[in-house]
GROMACS .gro file of N, CA and C in nm:
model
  447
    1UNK      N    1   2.507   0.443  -0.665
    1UNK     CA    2   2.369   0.459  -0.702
    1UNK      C    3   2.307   0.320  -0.718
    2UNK      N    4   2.173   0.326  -0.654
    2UNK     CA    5   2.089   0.185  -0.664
    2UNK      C    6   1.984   0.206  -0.720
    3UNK      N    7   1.876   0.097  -0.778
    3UNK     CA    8   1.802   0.103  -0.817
    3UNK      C    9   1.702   0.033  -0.838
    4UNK      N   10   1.569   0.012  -0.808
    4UNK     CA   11   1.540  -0.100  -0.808
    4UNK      C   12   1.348  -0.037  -0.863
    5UNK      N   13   1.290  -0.148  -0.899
    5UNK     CA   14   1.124  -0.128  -0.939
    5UNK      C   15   1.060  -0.189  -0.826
    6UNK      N   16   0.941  -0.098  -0.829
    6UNK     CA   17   0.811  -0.153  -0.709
    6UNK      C   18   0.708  -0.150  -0.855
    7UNK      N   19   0.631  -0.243  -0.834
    7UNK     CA   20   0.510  -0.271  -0.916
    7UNK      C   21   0.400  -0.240  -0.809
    8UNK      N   22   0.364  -0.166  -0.721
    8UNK     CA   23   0.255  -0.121  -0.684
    8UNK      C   24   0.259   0.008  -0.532
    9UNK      N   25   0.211   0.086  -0.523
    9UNK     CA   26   0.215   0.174  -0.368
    9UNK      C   27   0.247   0.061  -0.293
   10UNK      N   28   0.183  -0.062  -0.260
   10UNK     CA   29   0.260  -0.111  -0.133
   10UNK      C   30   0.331  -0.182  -0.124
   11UNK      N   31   0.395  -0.219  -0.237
   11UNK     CA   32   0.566  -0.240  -0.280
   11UNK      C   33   0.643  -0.110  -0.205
   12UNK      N   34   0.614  -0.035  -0.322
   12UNK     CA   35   0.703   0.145  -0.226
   12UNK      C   36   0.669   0.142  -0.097
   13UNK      N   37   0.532   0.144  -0.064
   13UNK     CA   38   0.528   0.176   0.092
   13UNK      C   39   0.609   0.100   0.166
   14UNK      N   40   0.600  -0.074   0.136
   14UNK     CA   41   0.703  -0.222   0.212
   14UNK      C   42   0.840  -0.200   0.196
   15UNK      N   43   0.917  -0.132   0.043
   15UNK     CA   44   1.074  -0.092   0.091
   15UNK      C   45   1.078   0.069   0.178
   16UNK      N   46   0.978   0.123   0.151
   16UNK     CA   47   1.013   0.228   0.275
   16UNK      C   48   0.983   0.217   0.412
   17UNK      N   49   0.890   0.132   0.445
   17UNK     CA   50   0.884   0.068   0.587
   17UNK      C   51   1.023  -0.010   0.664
   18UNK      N   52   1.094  -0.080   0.526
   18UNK     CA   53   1.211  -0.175   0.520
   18UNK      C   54   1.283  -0.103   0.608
   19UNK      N   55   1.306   0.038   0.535
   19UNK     CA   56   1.389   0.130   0.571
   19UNK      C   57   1.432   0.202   0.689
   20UNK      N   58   1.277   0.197   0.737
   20UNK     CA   59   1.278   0.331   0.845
   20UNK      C   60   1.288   0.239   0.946
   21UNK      N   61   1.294   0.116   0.957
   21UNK     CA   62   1.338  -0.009   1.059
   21UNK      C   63   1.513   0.032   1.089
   22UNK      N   64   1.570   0.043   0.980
   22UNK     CA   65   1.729   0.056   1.002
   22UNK      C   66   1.774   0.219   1.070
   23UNK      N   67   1.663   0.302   1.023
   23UNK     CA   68   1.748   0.425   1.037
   23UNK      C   69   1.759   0.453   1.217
   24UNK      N   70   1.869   0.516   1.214
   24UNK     CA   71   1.896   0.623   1.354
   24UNK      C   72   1.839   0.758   1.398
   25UNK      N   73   1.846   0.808   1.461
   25UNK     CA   74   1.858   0.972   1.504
   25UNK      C   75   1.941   1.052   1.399
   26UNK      N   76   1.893   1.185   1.324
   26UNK     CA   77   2.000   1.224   1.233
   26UNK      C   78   2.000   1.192   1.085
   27UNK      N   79   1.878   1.096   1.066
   27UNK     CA   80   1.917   1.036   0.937
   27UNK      C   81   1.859   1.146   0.816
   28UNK      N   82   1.924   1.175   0.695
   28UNK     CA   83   1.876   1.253   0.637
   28UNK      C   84   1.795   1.203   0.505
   29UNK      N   85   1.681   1.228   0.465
   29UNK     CA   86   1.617   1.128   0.328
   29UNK      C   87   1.594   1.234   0.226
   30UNK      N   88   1.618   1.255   0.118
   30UNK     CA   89   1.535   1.377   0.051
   30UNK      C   90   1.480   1.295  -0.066
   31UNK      N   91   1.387   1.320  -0.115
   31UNK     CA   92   1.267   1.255  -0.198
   31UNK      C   93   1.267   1.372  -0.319
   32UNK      N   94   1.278   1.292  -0.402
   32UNK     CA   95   1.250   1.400  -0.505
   32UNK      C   96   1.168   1.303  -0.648
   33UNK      N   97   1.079   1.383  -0.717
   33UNK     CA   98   0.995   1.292  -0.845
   33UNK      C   99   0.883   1.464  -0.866
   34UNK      N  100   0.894   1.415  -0.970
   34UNK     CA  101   0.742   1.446  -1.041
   34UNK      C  102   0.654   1.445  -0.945
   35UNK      N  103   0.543   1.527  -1.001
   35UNK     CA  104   0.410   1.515  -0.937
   35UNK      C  105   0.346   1.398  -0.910
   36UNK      N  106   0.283   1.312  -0.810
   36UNK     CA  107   0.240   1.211  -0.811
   36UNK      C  108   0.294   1.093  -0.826
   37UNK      N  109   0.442   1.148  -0.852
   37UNK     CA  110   0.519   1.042  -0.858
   37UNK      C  111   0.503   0.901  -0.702
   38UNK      N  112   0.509   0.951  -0.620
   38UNK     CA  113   0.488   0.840  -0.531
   38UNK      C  114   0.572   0.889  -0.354
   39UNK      N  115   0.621   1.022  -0.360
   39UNK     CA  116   0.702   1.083  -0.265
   39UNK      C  117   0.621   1.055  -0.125
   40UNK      N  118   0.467   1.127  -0.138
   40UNK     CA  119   0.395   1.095   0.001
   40UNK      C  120   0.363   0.936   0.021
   41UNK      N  121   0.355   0.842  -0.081
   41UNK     CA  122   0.370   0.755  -0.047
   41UNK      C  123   0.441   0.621   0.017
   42UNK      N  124   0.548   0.705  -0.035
   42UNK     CA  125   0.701   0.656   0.019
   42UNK      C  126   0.677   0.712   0.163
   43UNK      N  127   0.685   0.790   0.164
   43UNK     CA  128   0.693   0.848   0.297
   43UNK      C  129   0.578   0.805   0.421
   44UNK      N  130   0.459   0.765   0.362
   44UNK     CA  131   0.388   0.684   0.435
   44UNK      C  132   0.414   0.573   0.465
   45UNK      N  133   0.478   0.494   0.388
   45UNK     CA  134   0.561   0.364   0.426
   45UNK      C  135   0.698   0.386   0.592
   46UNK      N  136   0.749   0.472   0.502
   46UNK     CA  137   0.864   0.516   0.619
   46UNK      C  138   0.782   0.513   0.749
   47UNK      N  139   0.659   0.576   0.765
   47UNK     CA  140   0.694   0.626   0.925
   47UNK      C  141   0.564   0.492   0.921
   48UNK      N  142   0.517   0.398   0.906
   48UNK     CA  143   0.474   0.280   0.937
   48UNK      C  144   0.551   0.214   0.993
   49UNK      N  145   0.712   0.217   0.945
   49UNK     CA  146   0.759   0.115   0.978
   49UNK      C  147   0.851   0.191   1.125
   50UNK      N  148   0.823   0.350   1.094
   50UNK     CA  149   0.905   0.407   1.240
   50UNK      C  150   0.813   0.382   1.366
   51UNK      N  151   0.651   0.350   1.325
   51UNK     CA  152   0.570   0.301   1.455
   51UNK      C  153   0.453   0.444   1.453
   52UNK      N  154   0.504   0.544   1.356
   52UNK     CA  155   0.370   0.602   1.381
   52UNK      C  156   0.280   0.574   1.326
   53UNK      N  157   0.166   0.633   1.445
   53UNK     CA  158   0.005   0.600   1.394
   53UNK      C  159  -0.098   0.696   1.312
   54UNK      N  160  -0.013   0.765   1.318
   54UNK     CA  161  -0.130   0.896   1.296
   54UNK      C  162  -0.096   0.857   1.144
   55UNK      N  163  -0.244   0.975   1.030
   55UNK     CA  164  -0.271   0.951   0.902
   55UNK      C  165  -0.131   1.045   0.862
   56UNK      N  166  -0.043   0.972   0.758
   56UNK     CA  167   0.075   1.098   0.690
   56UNK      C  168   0.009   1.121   0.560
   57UNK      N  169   0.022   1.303   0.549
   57UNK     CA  170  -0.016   1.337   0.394
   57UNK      C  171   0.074   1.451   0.358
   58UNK      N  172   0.095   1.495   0.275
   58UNK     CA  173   0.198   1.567   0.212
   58UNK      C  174   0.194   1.743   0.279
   59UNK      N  175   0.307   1.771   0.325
   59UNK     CA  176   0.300   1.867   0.385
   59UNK      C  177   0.278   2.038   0.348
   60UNK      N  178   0.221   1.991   0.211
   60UNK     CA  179   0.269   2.114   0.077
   60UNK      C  180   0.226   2.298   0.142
   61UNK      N  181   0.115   2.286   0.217
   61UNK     CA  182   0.092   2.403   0.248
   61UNK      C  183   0.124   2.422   0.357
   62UNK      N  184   0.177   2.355   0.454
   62UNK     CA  185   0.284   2.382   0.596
   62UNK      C  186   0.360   2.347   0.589
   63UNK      N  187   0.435   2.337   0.489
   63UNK     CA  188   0.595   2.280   0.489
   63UNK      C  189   0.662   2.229   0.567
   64UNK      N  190   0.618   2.168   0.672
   64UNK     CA  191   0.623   2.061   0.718
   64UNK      C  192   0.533   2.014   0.852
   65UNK      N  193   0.547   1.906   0.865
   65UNK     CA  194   0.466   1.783   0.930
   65UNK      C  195   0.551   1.719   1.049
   66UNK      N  196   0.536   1.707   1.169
   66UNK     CA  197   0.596   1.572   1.262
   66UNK      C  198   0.529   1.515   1.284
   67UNK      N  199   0.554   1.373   1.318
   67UNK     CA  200   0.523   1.264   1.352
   67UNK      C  201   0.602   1.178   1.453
   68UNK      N  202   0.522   1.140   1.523
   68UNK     CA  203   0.631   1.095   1.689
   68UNK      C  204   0.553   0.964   1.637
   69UNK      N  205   0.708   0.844   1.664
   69UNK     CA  206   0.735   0.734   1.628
   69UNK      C  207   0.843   0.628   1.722
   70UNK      N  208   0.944   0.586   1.666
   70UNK     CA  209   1.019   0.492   1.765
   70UNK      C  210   1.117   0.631   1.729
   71UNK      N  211   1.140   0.734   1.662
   71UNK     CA  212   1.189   0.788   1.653
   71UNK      C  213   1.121   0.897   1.584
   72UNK      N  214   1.143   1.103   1.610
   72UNK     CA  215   1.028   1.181   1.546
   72UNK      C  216   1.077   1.173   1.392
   73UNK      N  217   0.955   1.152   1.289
   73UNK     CA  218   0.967   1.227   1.193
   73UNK      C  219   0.938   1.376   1.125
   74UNK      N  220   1.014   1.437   1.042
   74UNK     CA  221   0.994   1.562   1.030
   74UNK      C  222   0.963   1.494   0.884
   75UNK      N  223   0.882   1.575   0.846
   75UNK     CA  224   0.838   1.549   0.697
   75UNK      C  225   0.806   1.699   0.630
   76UNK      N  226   0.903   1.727   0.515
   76UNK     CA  227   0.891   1.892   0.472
   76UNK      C  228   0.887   1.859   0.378
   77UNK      N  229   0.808   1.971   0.279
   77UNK     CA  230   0.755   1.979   0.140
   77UNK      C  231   0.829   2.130   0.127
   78UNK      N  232   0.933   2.130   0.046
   78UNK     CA  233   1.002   2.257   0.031
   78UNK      C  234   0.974   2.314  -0.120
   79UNK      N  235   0.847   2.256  -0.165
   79UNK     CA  236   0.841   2.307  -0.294
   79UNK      C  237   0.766   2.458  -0.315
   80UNK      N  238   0.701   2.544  -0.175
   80UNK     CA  239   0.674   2.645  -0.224
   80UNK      C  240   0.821   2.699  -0.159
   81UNK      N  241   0.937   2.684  -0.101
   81UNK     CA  242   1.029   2.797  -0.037
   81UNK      C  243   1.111   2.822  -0.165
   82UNK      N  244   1.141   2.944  -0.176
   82UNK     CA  245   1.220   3.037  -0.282
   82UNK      C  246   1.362   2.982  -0.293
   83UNK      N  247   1.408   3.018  -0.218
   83UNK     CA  248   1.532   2.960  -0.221
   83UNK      C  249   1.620   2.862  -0.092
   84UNK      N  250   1.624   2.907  -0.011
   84UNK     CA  251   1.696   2.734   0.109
   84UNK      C  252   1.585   2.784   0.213
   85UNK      N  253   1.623   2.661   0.264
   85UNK     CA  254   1.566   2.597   0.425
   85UNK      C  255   1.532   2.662   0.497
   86UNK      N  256   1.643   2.808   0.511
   86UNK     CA  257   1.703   2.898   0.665
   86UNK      C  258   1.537   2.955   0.692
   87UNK      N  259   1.435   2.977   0.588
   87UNK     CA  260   1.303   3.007   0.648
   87UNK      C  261   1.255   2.925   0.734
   88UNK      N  262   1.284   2.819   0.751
   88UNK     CA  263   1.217   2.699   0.872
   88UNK      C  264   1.311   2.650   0.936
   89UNK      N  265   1.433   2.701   0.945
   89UNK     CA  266   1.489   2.637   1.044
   89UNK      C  267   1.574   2.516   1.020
   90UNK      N  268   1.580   2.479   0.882
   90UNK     CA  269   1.606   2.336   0.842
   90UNK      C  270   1.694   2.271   0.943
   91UNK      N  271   1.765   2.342   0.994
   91UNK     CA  272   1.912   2.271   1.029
   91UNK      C  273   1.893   2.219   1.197
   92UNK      N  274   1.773   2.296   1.250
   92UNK     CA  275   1.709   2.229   1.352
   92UNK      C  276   1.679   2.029   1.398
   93UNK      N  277   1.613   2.019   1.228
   93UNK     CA  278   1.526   1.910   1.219
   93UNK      C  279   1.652   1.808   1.194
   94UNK      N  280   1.760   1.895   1.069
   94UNK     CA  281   1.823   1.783   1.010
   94UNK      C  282   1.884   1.754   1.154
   95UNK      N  283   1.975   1.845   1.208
   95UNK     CA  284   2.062   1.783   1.334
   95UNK      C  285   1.983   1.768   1.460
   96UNK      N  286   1.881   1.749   1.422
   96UNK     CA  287   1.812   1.681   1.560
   96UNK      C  288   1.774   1.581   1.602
   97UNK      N  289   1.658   1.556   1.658
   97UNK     CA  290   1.668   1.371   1.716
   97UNK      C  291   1.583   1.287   1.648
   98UNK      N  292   1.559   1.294   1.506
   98UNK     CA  293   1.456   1.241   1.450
   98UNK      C  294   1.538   1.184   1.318
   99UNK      N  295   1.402   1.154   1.224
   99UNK     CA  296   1.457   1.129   1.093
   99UNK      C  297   1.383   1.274   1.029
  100UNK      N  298   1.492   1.351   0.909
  100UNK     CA  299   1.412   1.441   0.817
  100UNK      C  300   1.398   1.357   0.696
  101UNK      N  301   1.247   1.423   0.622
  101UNK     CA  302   1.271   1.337   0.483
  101UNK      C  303   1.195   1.469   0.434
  102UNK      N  304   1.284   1.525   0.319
  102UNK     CA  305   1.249   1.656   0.278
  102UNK      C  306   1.243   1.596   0.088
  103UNK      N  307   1.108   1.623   0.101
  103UNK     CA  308   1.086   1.648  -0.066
  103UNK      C  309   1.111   1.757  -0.133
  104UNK      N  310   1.137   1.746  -0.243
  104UNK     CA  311   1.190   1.845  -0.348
  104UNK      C  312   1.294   1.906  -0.286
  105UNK      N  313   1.384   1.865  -0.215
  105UNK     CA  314   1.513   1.850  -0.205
  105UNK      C  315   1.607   1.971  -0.302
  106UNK      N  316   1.547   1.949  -0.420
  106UNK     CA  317   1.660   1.996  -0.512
  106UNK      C  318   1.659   2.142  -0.506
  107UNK      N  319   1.533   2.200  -0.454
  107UNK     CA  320   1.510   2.364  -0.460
  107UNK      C  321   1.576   2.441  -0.336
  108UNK      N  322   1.647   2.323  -0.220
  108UNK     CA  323   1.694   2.406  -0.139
  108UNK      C  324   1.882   2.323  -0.096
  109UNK      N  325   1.905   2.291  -0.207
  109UNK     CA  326   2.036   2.175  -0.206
  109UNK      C  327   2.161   2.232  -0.130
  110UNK      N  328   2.174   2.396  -0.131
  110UNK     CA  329   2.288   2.465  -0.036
  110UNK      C  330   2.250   2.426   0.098
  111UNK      N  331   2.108   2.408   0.138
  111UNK     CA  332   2.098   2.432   0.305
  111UNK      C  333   2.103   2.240   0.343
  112UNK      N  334   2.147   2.134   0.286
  112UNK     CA  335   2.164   2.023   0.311
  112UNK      C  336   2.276   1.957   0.350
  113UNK      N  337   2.259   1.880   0.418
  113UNK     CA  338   2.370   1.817   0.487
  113UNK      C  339   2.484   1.729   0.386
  114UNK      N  340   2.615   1.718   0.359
  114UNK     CA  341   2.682   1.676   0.236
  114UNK      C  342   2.609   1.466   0.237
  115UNK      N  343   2.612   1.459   0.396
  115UNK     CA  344   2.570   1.318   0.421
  115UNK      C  345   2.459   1.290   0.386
  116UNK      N  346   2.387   1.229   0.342
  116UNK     CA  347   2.267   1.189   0.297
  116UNK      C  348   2.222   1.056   0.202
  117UNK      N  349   2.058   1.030   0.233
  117UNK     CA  350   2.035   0.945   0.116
  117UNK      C  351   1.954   1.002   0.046
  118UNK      N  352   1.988   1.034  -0.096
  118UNK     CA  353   1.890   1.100  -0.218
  118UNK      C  354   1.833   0.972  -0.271
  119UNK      N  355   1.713   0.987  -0.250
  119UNK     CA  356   1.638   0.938  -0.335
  119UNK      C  357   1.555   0.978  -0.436
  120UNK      N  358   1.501   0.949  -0.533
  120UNK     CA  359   1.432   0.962  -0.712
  120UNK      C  360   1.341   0.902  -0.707
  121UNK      N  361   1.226   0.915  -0.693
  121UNK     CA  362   1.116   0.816  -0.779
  121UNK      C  363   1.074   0.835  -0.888
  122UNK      N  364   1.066   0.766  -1.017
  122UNK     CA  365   0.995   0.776  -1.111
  122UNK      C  366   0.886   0.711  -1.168
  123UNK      N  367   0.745   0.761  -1.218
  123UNK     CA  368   0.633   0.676  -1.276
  123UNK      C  369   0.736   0.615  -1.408
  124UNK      N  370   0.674   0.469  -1.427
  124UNK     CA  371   0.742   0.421  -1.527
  124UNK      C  372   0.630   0.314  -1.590
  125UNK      N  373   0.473   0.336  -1.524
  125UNK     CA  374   0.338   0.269  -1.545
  125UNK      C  375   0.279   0.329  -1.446
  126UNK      N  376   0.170   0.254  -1.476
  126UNK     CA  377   0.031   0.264  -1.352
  126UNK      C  378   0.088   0.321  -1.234
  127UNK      N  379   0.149   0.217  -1.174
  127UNK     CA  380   0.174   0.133  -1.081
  127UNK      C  381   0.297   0.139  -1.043
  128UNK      N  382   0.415   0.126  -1.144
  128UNK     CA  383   0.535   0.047  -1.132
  128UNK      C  384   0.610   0.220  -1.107
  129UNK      N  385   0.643   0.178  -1.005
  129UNK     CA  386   0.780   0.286  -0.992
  129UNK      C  387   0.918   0.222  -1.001
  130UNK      N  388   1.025   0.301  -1.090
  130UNK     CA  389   1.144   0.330  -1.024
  130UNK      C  390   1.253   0.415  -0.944
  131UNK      N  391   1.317   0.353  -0.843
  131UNK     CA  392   1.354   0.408  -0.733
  131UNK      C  393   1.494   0.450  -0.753
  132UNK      N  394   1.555   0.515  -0.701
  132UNK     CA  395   1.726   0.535  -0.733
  132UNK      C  396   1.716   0.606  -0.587
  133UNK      N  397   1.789   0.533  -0.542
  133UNK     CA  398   1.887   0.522  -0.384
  133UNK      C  399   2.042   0.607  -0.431
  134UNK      N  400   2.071   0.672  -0.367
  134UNK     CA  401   2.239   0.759  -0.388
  134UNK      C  402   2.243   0.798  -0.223
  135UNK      N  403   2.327   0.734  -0.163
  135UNK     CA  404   2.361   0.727  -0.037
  135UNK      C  405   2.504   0.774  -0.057
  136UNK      N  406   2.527   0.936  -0.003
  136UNK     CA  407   2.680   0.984   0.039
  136UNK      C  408   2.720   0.949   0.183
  137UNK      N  409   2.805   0.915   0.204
  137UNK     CA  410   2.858   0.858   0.313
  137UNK      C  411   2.861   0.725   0.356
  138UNK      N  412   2.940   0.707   0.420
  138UNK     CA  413   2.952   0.577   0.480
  138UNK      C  414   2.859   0.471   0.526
  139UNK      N  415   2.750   0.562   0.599
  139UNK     CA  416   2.659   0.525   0.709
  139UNK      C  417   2.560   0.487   0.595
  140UNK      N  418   2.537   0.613   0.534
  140UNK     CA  419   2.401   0.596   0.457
  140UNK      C  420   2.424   0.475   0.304
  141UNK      N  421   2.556   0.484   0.303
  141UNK     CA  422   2.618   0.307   0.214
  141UNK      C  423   2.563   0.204   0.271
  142UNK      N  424   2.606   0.152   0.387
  142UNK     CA  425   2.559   0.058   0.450
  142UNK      C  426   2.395   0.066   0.458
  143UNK      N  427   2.332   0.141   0.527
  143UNK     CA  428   2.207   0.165   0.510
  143UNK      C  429   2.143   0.080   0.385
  144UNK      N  430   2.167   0.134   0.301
  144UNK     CA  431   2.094   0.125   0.141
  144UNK      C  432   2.126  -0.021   0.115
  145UNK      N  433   2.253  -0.075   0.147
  145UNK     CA  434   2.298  -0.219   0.153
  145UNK      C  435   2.208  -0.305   0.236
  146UNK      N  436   2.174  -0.259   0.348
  146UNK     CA  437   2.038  -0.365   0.428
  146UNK      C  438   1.951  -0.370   0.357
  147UNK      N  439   1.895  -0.213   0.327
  147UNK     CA  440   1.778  -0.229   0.279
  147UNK      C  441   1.736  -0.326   0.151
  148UNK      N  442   1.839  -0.357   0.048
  148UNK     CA  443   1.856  -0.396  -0.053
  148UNK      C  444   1.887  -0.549  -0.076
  149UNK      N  445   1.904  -0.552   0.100
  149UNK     CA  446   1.928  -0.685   0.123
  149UNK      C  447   1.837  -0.813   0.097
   0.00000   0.00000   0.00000
C-alpha cells in the first residue's frame, strides 16, 4: 500500500496523467472515495495523459463511458448496480483492449479481476487529497513504483 497527498485537482489530475502514460491493454483501476471526493477527477487526468480529447464526466446515469485514446478507456460508475458487474458485461471491458477504471468498485468486488490497482481517495481539505495506491500483482507493483517514481 502507497500513499501519497495532492494539494490541488491538478496535482490529482498530473499523478493520474503520470499514470495512464505507463499503463497497457488490460489494465484494471478501481476508484473508490466519498462523494466528491475527487474520483471523476482522477479519472480526467488518466485519459489526458491516454491522449483523449473528448470532455470526461462521471458516468453515474450510464454506467459507463468510452473514450478512444492511445489506448480505449472504459470508465464505469457502478454505484447504482445492485449487486456485480454481470448486468454490463463487466468482464468484456476488464479483459479487453483498453484500460477499465471502475468507481465504487466496492459494490461489485465478486465480479473483479484478483489483479488490480485499488485505489482510495480521500478529502483531507479544500483541496488536498489523499491517495492510497494497493496494487495486487506483480505488474500492477511495478506500475505504482514508476508512478511514484
Amino acid at each position: 500500500m502507497y500513499t501519497l497527498i495532492t494539494h490541488s485537482a491538478a496535482e490529482t489530475q498530473a499523478m493520474a496523467e503520470k499514470l495512464a502514460t505507463l499503463v497497457e491493454a488490460g489494465t484494471v483501476i478501481t476508484l473508490n472515495g466519498d462523494l466528491g471526493a475527487g474520483k471523476t477527477t482522477f479519472t480526467q487526468g488518466f485519459a489526458k495523459g491516454l491522449g483523449v480529447t473528448r470532455n470526461v464526466n462521471s458516468p453515474t446515469f450510464t454506467i459507463m463511458k468510452q473514450y478512444k485514446g492511445r489506448l480505449p478507456l472504459y470508465h464505469m460508475d457502478v454505484y447504482r448496480l445492485e449487486d456485480t458487474g454481470d448486468d454490463i458485461g463487466l468482464e468484456e471491458y476488464i479483459n479487453g483492449d483498453g484500460v477499465a477504471i471502475v468507481e465504487w468498485s466496492n459494490l461489485i468486488e465478486s465480479s473483479l479481476p484478483n489483479e488490480r490497482l485499488a485505489i482510495t481517495i480521500e478529502r483531507t481539505g479544500d483541496e488536498e487529497r489523499k491517495i492510497t495506491l494497493t496494487p495486487t500483482g506483480t505488474s500492477y507493483e511495478q506500475l505504482v513504483k514508476e508512478v511514484l517514481a
